[in-house]
Short mmCIF file of N, CA, C and O in Angstrom, two decimals:
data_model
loop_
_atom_site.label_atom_id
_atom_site.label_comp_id
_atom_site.label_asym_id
_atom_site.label_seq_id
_atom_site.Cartn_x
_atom_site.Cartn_y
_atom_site.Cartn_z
N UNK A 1 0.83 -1.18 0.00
CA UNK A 1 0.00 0.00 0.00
C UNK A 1 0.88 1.25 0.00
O UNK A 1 1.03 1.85 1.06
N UNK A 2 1.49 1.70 -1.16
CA UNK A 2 2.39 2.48 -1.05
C UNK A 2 1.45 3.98 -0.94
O UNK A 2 2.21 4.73 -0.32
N UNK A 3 0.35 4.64 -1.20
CA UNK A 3 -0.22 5.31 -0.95
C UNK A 3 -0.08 5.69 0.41
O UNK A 3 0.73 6.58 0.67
N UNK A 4 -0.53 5.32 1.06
CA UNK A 4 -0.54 4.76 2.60
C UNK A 4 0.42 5.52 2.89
O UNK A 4 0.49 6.67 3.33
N UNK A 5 1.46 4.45 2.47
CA UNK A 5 2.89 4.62 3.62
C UNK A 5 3.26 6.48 3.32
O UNK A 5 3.55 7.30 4.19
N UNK A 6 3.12 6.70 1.90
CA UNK A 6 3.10 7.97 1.31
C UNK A 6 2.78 9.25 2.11
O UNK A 6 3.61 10.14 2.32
N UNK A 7 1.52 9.26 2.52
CA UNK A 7 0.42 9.76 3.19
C UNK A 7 1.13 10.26 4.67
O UNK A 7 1.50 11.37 5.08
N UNK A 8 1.13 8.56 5.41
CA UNK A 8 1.56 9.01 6.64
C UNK A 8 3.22 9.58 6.74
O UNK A 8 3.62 10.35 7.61
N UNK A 9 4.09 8.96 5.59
CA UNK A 9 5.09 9.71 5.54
C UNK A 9 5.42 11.33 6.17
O UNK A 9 6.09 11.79 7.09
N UNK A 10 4.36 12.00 4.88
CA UNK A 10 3.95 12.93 4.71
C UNK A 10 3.59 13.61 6.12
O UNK A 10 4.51 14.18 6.72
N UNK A 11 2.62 13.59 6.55
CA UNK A 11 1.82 13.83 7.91
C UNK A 11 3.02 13.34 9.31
O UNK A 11 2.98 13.89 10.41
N UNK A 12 3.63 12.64 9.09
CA UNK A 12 4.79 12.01 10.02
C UNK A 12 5.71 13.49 10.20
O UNK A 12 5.77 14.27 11.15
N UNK A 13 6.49 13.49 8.59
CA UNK A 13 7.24 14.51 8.59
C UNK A 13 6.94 15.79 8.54
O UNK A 13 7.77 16.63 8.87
N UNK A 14 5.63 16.12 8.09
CA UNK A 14 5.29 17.46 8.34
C UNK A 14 5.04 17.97 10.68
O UNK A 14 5.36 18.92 11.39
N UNK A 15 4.46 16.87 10.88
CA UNK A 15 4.45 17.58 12.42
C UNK A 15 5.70 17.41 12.88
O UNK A 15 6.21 18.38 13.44
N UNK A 16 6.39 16.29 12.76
CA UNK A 16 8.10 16.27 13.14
C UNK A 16 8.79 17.35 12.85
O UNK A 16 9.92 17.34 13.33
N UNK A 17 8.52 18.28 12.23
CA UNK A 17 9.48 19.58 11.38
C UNK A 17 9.07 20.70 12.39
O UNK A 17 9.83 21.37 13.09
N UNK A 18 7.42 20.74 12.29
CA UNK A 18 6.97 21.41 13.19
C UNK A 18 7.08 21.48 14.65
O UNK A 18 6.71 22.45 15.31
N UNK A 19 7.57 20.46 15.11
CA UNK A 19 7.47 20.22 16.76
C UNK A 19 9.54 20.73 16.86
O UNK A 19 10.07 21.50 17.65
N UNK A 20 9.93 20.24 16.18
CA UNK A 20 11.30 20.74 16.44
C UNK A 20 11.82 21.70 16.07
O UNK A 20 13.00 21.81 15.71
N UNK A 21 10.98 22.56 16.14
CA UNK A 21 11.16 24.21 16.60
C UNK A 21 10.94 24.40 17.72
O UNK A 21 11.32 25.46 18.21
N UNK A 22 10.13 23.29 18.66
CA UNK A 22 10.29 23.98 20.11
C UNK A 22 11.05 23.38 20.77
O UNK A 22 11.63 22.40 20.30
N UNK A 23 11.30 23.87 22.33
CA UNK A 23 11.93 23.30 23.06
C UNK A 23 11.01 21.84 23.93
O UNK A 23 9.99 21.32 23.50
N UNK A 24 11.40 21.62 24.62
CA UNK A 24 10.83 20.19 25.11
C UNK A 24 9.39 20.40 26.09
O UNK A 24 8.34 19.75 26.04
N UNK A 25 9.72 21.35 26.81
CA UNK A 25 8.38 21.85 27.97
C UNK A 25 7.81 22.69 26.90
O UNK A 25 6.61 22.68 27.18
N UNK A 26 7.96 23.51 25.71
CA UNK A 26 7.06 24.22 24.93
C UNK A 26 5.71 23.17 23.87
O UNK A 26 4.72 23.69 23.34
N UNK A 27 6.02 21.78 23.80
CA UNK A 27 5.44 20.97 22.70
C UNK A 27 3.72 20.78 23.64
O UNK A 27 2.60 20.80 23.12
N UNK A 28 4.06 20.59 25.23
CA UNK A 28 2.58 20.45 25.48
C UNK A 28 1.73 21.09 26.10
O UNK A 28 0.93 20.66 26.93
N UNK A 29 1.92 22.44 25.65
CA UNK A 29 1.43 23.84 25.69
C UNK A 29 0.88 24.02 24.13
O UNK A 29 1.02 23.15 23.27
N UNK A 30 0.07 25.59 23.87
CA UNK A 30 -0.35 26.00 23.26
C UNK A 30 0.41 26.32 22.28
O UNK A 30 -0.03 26.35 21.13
N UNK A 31 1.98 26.68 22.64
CA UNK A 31 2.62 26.70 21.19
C UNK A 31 2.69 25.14 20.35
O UNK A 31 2.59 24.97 19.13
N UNK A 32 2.88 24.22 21.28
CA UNK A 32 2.72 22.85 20.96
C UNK A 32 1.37 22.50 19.45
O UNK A 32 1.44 22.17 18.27
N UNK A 33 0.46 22.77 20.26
CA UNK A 33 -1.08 23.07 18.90
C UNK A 33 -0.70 23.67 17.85
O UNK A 33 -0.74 23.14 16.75
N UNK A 34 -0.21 25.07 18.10
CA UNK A 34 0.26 26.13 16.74
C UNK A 34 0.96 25.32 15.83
O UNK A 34 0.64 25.02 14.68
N UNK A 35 2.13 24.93 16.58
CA UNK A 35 3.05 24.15 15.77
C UNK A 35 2.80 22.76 14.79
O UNK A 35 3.10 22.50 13.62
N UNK A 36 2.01 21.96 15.97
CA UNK A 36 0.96 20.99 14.83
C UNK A 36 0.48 21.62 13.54
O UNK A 36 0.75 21.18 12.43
N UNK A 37 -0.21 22.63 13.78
CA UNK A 37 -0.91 23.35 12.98
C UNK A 37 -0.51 23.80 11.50
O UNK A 37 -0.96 23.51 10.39
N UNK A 38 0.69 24.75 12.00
CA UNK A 38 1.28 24.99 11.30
C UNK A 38 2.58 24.37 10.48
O UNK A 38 3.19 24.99 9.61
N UNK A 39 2.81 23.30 10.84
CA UNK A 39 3.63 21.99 10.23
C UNK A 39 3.08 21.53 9.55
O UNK A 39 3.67 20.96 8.64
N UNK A 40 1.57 21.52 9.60
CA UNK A 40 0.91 20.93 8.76
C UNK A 40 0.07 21.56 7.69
O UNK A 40 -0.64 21.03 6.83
N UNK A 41 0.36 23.04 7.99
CA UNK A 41 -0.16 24.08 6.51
C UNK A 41 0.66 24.72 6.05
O UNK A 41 0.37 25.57 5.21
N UNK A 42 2.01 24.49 6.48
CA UNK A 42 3.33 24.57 5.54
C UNK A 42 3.89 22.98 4.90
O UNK A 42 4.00 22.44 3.79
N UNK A 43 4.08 22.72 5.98
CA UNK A 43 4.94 21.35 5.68
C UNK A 43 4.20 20.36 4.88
O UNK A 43 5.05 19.80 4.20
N UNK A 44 3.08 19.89 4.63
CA UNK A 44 2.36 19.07 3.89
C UNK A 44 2.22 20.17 1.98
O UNK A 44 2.10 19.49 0.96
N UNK A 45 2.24 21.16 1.90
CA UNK A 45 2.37 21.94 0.80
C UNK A 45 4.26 21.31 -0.01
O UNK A 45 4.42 20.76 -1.10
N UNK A 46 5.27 21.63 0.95
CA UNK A 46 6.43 21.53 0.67
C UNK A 46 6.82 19.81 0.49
O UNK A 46 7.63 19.38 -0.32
N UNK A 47 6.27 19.24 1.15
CA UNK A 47 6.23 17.66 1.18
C UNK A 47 5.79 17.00 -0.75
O UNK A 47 6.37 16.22 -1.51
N UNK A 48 4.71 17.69 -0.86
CA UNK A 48 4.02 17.76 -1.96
C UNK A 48 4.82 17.98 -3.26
O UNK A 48 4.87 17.38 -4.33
N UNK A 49 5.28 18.83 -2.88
CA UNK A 49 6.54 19.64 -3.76
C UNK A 49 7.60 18.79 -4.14
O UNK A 49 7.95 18.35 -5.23
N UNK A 50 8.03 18.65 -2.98
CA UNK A 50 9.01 17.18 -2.76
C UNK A 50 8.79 15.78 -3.52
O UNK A 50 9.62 15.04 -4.04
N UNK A 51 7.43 15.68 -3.42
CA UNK A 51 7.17 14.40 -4.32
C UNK A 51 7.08 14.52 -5.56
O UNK A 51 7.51 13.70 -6.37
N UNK A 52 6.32 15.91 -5.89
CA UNK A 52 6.23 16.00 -7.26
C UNK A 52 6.74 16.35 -8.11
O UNK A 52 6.54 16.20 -9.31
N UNK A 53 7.73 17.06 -7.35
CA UNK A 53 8.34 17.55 -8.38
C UNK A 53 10.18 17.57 -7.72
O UNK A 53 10.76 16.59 -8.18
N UNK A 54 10.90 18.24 -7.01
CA UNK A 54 12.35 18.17 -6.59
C UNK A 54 12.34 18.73 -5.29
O UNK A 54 11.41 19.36 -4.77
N UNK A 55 13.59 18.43 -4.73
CA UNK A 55 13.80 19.20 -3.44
C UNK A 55 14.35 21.11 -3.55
O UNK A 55 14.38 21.95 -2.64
N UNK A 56 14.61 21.20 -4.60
CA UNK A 56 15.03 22.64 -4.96
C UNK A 56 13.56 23.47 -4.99
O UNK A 56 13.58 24.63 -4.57
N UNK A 57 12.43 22.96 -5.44
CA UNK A 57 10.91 23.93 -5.47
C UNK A 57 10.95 23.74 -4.00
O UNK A 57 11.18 24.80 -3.43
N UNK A 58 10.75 22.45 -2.99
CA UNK A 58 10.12 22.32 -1.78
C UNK A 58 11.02 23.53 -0.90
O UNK A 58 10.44 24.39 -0.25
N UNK A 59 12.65 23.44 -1.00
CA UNK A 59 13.52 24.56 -0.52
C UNK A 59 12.85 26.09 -1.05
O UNK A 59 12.60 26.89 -0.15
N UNK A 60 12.57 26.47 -2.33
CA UNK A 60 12.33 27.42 -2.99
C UNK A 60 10.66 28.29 -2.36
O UNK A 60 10.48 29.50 -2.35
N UNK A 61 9.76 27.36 -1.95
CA UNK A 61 8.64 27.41 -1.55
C UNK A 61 9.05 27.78 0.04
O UNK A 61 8.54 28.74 0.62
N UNK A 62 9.94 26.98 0.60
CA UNK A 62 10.47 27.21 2.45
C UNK A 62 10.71 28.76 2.68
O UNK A 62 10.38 29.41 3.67
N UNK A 63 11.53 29.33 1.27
CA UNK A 63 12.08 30.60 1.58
C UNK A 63 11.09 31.84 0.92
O UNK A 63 11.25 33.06 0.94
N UNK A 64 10.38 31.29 0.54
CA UNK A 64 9.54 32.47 -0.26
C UNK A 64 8.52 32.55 1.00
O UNK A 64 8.21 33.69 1.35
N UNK A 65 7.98 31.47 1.73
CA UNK A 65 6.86 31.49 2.97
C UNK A 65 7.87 32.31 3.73
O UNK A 65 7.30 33.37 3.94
N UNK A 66 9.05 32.36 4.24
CA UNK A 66 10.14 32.80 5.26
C UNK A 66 9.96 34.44 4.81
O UNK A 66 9.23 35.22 5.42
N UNK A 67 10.63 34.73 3.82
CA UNK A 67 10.85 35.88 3.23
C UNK A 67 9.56 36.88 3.17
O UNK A 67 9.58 38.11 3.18
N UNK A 68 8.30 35.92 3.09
CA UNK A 68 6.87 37.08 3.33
C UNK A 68 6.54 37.49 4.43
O UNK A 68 5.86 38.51 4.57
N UNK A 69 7.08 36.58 5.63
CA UNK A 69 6.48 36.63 6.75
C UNK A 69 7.80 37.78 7.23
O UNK A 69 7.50 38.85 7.76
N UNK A 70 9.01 37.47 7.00
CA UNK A 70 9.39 38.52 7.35
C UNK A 70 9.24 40.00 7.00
O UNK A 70 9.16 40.93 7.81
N UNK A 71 9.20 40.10 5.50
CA UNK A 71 8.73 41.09 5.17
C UNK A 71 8.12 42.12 5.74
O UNK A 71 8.51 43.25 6.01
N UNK A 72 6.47 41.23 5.97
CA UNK A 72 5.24 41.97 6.79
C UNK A 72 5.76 42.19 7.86
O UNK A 72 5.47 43.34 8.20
N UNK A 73 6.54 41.57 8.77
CA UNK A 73 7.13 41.78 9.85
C UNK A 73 7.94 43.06 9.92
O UNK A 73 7.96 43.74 10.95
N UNK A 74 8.85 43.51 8.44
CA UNK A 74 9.61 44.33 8.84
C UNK A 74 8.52 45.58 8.34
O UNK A 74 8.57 46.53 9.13
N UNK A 75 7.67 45.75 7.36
CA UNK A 75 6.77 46.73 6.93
C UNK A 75 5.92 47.25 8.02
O UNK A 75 5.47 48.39 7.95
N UNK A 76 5.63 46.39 9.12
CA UNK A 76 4.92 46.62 10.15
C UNK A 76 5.57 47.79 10.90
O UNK A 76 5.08 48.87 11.23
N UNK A 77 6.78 47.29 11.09
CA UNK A 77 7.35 48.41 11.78
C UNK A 77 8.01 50.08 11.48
O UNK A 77 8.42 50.75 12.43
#
């Protein structure tokens, strides 16, 4: 069932990416949730990428999400 294994791959490595941004007492707290969260509405996009096409778009896609958020970050101020 290579679908399958595909799938949870996927979902495996997207919250794993996400959780190791925090520290160890931060994962079962509320940043803990975010991070699920958001591992999994970045990281399942870039995963995607990864399969379908190379690791240079999935990298290329990492820094363009990085680069907006900072952006707004620095325009804010």
């Amino acid at each position: 069932r290579p679908v399958r294994s595909v799938v949870a791959a996927v979902l495996i490595g997207s919250l794993t990416h996400g959780l190791a941004h925090l520290s160890a007492h931060e994962i079962l707290g509320p940043a803990g949730v975010m991070m699920i969260l958001t591992g999994l509405l970045y990281g399942v996009p870039m995963a995607m990428l990864f399969i379908k096409r190379d690791l240079e778009h999935a990298v290329g896609y990492h820094f363009f999400i990085d680069f907006l958020r900072y952006l707004v970050a620095l325009l804010q101020h």
